[in-house]
XYZ file of C-alpha atoms in Angstrom:
297
model
C 24.359 -15.900 -11.993
C 24.777 -12.417 -10.397
C 27.865 -11.328 -11.574
C 26.937 -12.665 -15.085
C 23.850 -10.830 -14.835
C 25.425 -7.328 -14.495
C 28.203 -7.746 -17.511
C 25.451 -8.530 -19.430
C 23.009 -5.783 -17.904
C 26.202 -2.997 -18.656
C 26.878 -4.498 -22.056
C 23.214 -3.741 -23.305
C 23.369 -0.540 -21.654
C 26.590 0.655 -23.189
C 25.389 -0.358 -27.022
C 22.812 2.612 -26.077
C 25.205 4.935 -27.051
C 25.767 3.126 -30.340
C 22.844 4.242 -31.199
C 22.823 7.569 -31.643
C 21.975 9.434 -35.461
C 18.862 6.935 -37.182
C 17.315 8.231 -39.840
C 14.938 7.352 -43.054
C 16.033 7.313 -46.142
C 13.882 7.472 -49.446
C 10.687 7.704 -47.201
C 7.878 9.062 -49.915
C 5.213 7.681 -51.058
C 4.139 5.766 -48.920
C 0.234 6.146 -48.750
C 0.006 3.728 -52.080
C 1.213 0.699 -50.040
C -1.102 -1.708 -49.048
C 1.410 -4.024 -47.268
C 4.743 -3.758 -45.417
C 7.757 -6.125 -44.571
C 9.849 -5.056 -41.857
C 13.530 -6.839 -42.141
C 17.163 -6.418 -42.556
C 19.714 -5.905 -44.631
C 22.981 -5.222 -46.050
C 24.203 -3.158 -48.978
C 25.007 -6.317 -50.016
C 21.592 -7.305 -50.848
C 21.535 -4.892 -53.412
C 21.662 -4.509 -56.848
C 23.640 -1.932 -59.000
C 19.983 -0.632 -60.163
C 18.158 -0.234 -56.610
C 16.099 -3.529 -56.153
C 16.763 -5.245 -52.983
C 17.030 -9.011 -52.880
C 15.681 -10.343 -49.352
C 17.530 -13.836 -48.044
C 15.034 -14.035 -45.501
C 12.022 -14.503 -48.088
C 14.442 -15.651 -51.343
C 12.685 -12.426 -53.228
C 13.000 -9.799 -55.348
C 11.500 -6.193 -54.178
C 10.120 -5.236 -57.515
C 8.237 -8.578 -57.669
C 5.970 -7.174 -55.119
C 4.886 -3.659 -56.270
C 2.259 -3.049 -53.781
C 4.534 -3.723 -50.788
C 6.215 -0.984 -48.999
C 9.822 -2.733 -47.845
C 11.112 -1.086 -44.460
C 14.813 -2.758 -43.895
C 17.174 -1.867 -40.879
C 20.276 -1.316 -42.191
C 23.085 -3.893 -40.367
C 26.267 -2.003 -41.709
C 25.448 1.387 -41.754
C 26.568 1.587 -45.726
C 23.458 2.783 -48.041
C 23.552 1.855 -51.629
C 24.022 4.217 -54.714
C 20.525 3.706 -56.191
C 17.287 2.701 -54.039
C 13.567 1.737 -55.674
C 10.597 3.932 -54.607
C 9.299 0.842 -52.654
C 12.031 0.914 -50.186
C 12.799 2.509 -47.326
C 16.051 1.941 -45.196
C 16.948 3.284 -41.590
C 20.530 3.038 -40.887
C 22.850 5.137 -39.040
C 24.740 8.697 -40.350
C 27.583 7.476 -37.835
C 27.574 3.740 -37.751
C 28.859 1.995 -34.527
C 30.350 5.628 -33.290
C 29.768 5.971 -29.441
C 27.797 8.551 -28.000
C 27.982 9.047 -24.339
C 25.519 12.259 -24.750
C 22.935 10.330 -26.350
C 22.966 7.439 -23.608
C 22.294 10.135 -20.704
C 19.845 12.068 -22.833
C 17.952 8.358 -23.465
C 18.862 7.400 -19.921
C 16.927 10.707 -18.900
C 14.105 10.618 -20.495
C 13.499 6.897 -19.525
C 14.012 8.104 -15.840
C 11.069 10.510 -15.762
C 9.383 8.450 -18.185
C 9.244 6.042 -15.226
C 8.538 7.911 -12.361
C 12.095 8.463 -11.110
C 11.305 4.493 -11.175
C 15.054 2.006 -10.460
C 13.372 -0.675 -11.162
C 11.429 -0.098 -13.853
C 14.560 2.349 -15.876
C 17.144 -0.562 -15.390
C 14.052 -3.667 -17.077
C 14.083 -0.703 -19.907
C 17.346 -0.001 -20.744
C 18.405 -2.676 -23.047
C 19.490 -2.143 -27.001
C 16.712 -4.470 -28.174
C 14.101 -2.427 -26.249
C 15.990 1.514 -27.466
C 15.842 -0.350 -31.066
C 12.060 -1.389 -31.103
C 11.087 2.210 -29.906
C 13.240 3.246 -32.580
C 12.367 1.608 -35.023
C 8.279 2.314 -34.522
C 8.608 6.116 -33.814
C 10.005 6.273 -37.417
C 7.364 3.351 -38.878
C 4.617 4.984 -37.252
C 3.976 8.025 -39.909
C 3.040 4.984 -42.188
C -0.065 4.189 -40.079
C -1.687 7.109 -41.409
C -1.886 4.799 -44.398
C -5.761 3.549 -44.147
C -4.710 1.197 -47.008
C -2.628 -0.914 -45.286
C -3.014 -4.314 -44.087
C -1.131 -6.342 -43.720
C 2.417 -6.550 -41.749
C 5.092 -9.210 -42.332
C 8.190 -9.532 -40.563
C 10.618 -12.277 -40.060
C 10.310 -13.813 -36.787
C 13.183 -14.911 -34.038
C 10.339 -14.397 -31.313
C 13.007 -11.707 -30.064
C 11.150 -9.292 -27.367
C 11.584 -6.242 -29.483
C 9.636 -7.962 -32.305
C 6.934 -8.769 -30.267
C 7.256 -5.236 -28.997
C 6.780 -4.021 -32.580
C 3.809 -6.260 -33.113
C 2.167 -5.962 -29.655
C 2.454 -1.223 -30.940
C 1.547 -1.586 -34.159
C -2.019 -3.520 -33.271
C -2.765 -0.624 -31.168
C -2.160 1.561 -33.868
C -4.386 0.133 -36.404
C -6.423 -3.121 -35.064
C -7.558 -3.714 -38.872
C -3.086 -4.757 -39.993
C -3.276 -8.597 -40.088
C 0.274 -9.466 -38.535
C 2.435 -12.255 -39.701
C 5.549 -13.614 -38.856
C 8.103 -15.953 -40.218
C 10.050 -18.642 -38.821
C 12.860 -18.349 -41.287
C 15.251 -20.754 -38.999
C 14.808 -24.023 -37.106
C 16.637 -24.022 -34.020
C 17.627 -27.229 -32.033
C 14.852 -26.925 -29.396
C 12.688 -23.253 -29.739
C 11.217 -22.124 -26.159
C 11.786 -18.631 -27.643
C 9.025 -19.284 -29.857
C 6.722 -19.629 -27.315
C 3.243 -17.990 -27.677
C 3.094 -14.929 -25.626
C 1.892 -11.146 -25.255
C 2.636 -9.301 -28.939
C 2.393 -12.332 -30.972
C 1.961 -12.374 -34.804
C -1.560 -12.703 -35.686
C -0.251 -15.786 -37.981
C 2.529 -17.977 -37.460
C 4.367 -19.095 -40.730
C 6.035 -22.011 -39.806
C 7.877 -24.768 -42.617
C 8.198 -28.562 -40.721
C 5.209 -30.291 -39.459
C 7.644 -30.700 -36.318
C 7.496 -27.262 -36.016
C 4.326 -26.933 -36.187
C 3.176 -29.587 -34.182
C 5.772 -28.394 -31.368
C 4.409 -24.975 -31.126
C 0.804 -26.423 -30.754
C 1.519 -29.311 -28.581
C 3.900 -27.299 -26.081
C 4.308 -23.478 -26.741
C 0.536 -22.387 -26.159
C 0.060 -21.433 -30.282
C -3.301 -22.163 -31.355
C -4.078 -24.271 -34.403
C -5.636 -21.193 -36.279
C -2.627 -19.063 -35.932
C -0.035 -21.980 -37.505
C 0.376 -22.232 -41.475
C 2.409 -24.212 -43.273
C 3.930 -23.432 -45.758
C 7.047 -24.586 -48.072
C 10.591 -22.813 -46.369
C 10.785 -19.945 -48.843
C 14.670 -19.505 -47.634
C 15.784 -22.387 -49.065
C 14.699 -24.710 -51.997
C 14.740 -28.313 -53.113
C 16.342 -27.099 -56.412
C 18.824 -25.707 -53.927
C 22.530 -27.531 -54.463
C 25.298 -25.873 -51.900
C 28.486 -26.929 -51.615
C 28.906 -27.067 -47.818
C 32.757 -29.009 -48.516
C 35.955 -27.486 -46.533
C 34.638 -25.036 -45.148
C 33.770 -23.452 -41.759
C 30.545 -21.132 -40.388
C 30.444 -19.573 -38.015
C 27.940 -19.305 -35.429
C 26.029 -15.695 -34.863
C 27.082 -15.771 -31.179
C 30.394 -16.440 -29.324
C 30.870 -16.618 -26.290
C 34.462 -17.466 -25.655
C 37.101 -17.452 -29.191
C 39.640 -19.448 -27.128
C 37.329 -22.490 -26.327
C 36.502 -22.769 -29.748
C 39.783 -22.555 -31.295
C 41.568 -24.721 -28.787
C 38.231 -27.455 -30.229
C 39.376 -27.126 -33.306
C 43.301 -27.406 -32.566
C 41.995 -30.355 -30.770
C 39.992 -32.103 -33.696
C 43.366 -30.801 -36.760
C 46.057 -32.946 -33.776
C 43.826 -35.817 -33.797
C 43.662 -36.121 -37.407
C 45.952 -39.480 -38.830
C 47.429 -37.824 -41.375
C 48.156 -34.904 -39.242
C 46.437 -32.588 -42.674
C 43.443 -31.451 -43.796
C 42.334 -29.974 -47.388
C 42.338 -25.938 -47.693
C 39.416 -24.964 -45.557
C 37.439 -21.518 -45.985
C 36.353 -19.695 -43.442
C 32.655 -18.431 -43.697
C 31.459 -15.994 -40.839
C 27.430 -15.509 -39.878
C 26.418 -12.709 -42.579
C 25.734 -10.026 -39.473
C 28.293 -10.293 -37.889
C 31.297 -8.988 -40.584
C 32.242 -6.000 -37.887
C 32.419 -8.156 -34.481
C 36.216 -8.517 -33.208
C 35.507 -11.624 -31.806
C 34.130 -13.203 -35.034
C 37.437 -11.352 -36.770
C 39.765 -12.248 -34.368
C 38.379 -16.072 -34.583
C 38.894 -16.357 -38.271
C 42.194 -14.765 -38.055
C 43.433 -17.593 -35.099
C 41.184 -20.483 -37.415
C 43.184 -18.806 -40.457
C 46.847 -18.775 -38.683
C 46.197 -22.489 -37.302
C-alpha cells in the first residue's frame, strides 16, 4: 500500500492549493452569545429572509436566539440575507488553484517544525489545514466570557478533534459536545481519543453500548437522545431512486455492477429511476460523471 499512501498524501497536499481566500462574513455582535454551533452549509440551506435550516440538527437558527451559528460554506456561495446570529466562513475564489498559497503554507510549516521533513509531511493535509483556518477565524469568539458551550455535528474526523482540543485550551470552562448524526455499519472511527468532546450525543442503544464497551468512552460522556436528524413522523419515499455515497473510489466499478443488475432483470426493463447525489458532492467530477453514465444506461 506504499504507493497508494503516496498518492493519497499528494492528493491531500494538492488540495491545500484550493484553500486560499477564506474570510468571515456577518462577523459582528459576537459577545452576546452564550452558545456556539459549528456546522456546514450551502446556499440551499438558507431561506430568502436570511434564516438558516441546519440539516444535521434539523432545526431553524431563529429558534435559538442565544446561539451563534458558525457555518463553513461547502459551495462558496453566500446568501443575499444572513441573520445576525450567523457567521459564515467562505472562500472568495471557491475551489480555485493557487500554487503560491500552497508554497507559502509549506514554507511556514517547514519553519514551524524546525525544518523537519517528517513533521512537515504529517502536517500537510487538507483537513489539518482546514482545522487551522477554522481555529484562527474562530479565535476571537473565545474573548467572549459568556460562551459556555460548543456543539458540532461529530464524525470523529481528525480536524474535529483538533478543534475540540484547542477550544478547551483556549477556555477550559467551555463544554464541548459532539452529535453523531449518522449511523455507520462498523463505527471504529468513533474511538475515544485525544480531542474527544466532553459529551457525545448518540441516538441508538446499540451505538451507546458499542461506544462504551469497545471504543473506550466513559459512560458519563455518552448521552442517548432521540434522533435530531430523522423523526418518527417522517415519511421518506425511497422508491425508484439511486443514492450515491460520499466517496466514490472507482466510478467504473459502480457503473459495471449496476449494468449487471440491469442486464439480469427478467423483463429487461425498470421503472424510471431518479439519481440522488450526495448533498456535499454537487461539484465532484467523479460523481457528476457517474450520474451521467448511469443516466445514459
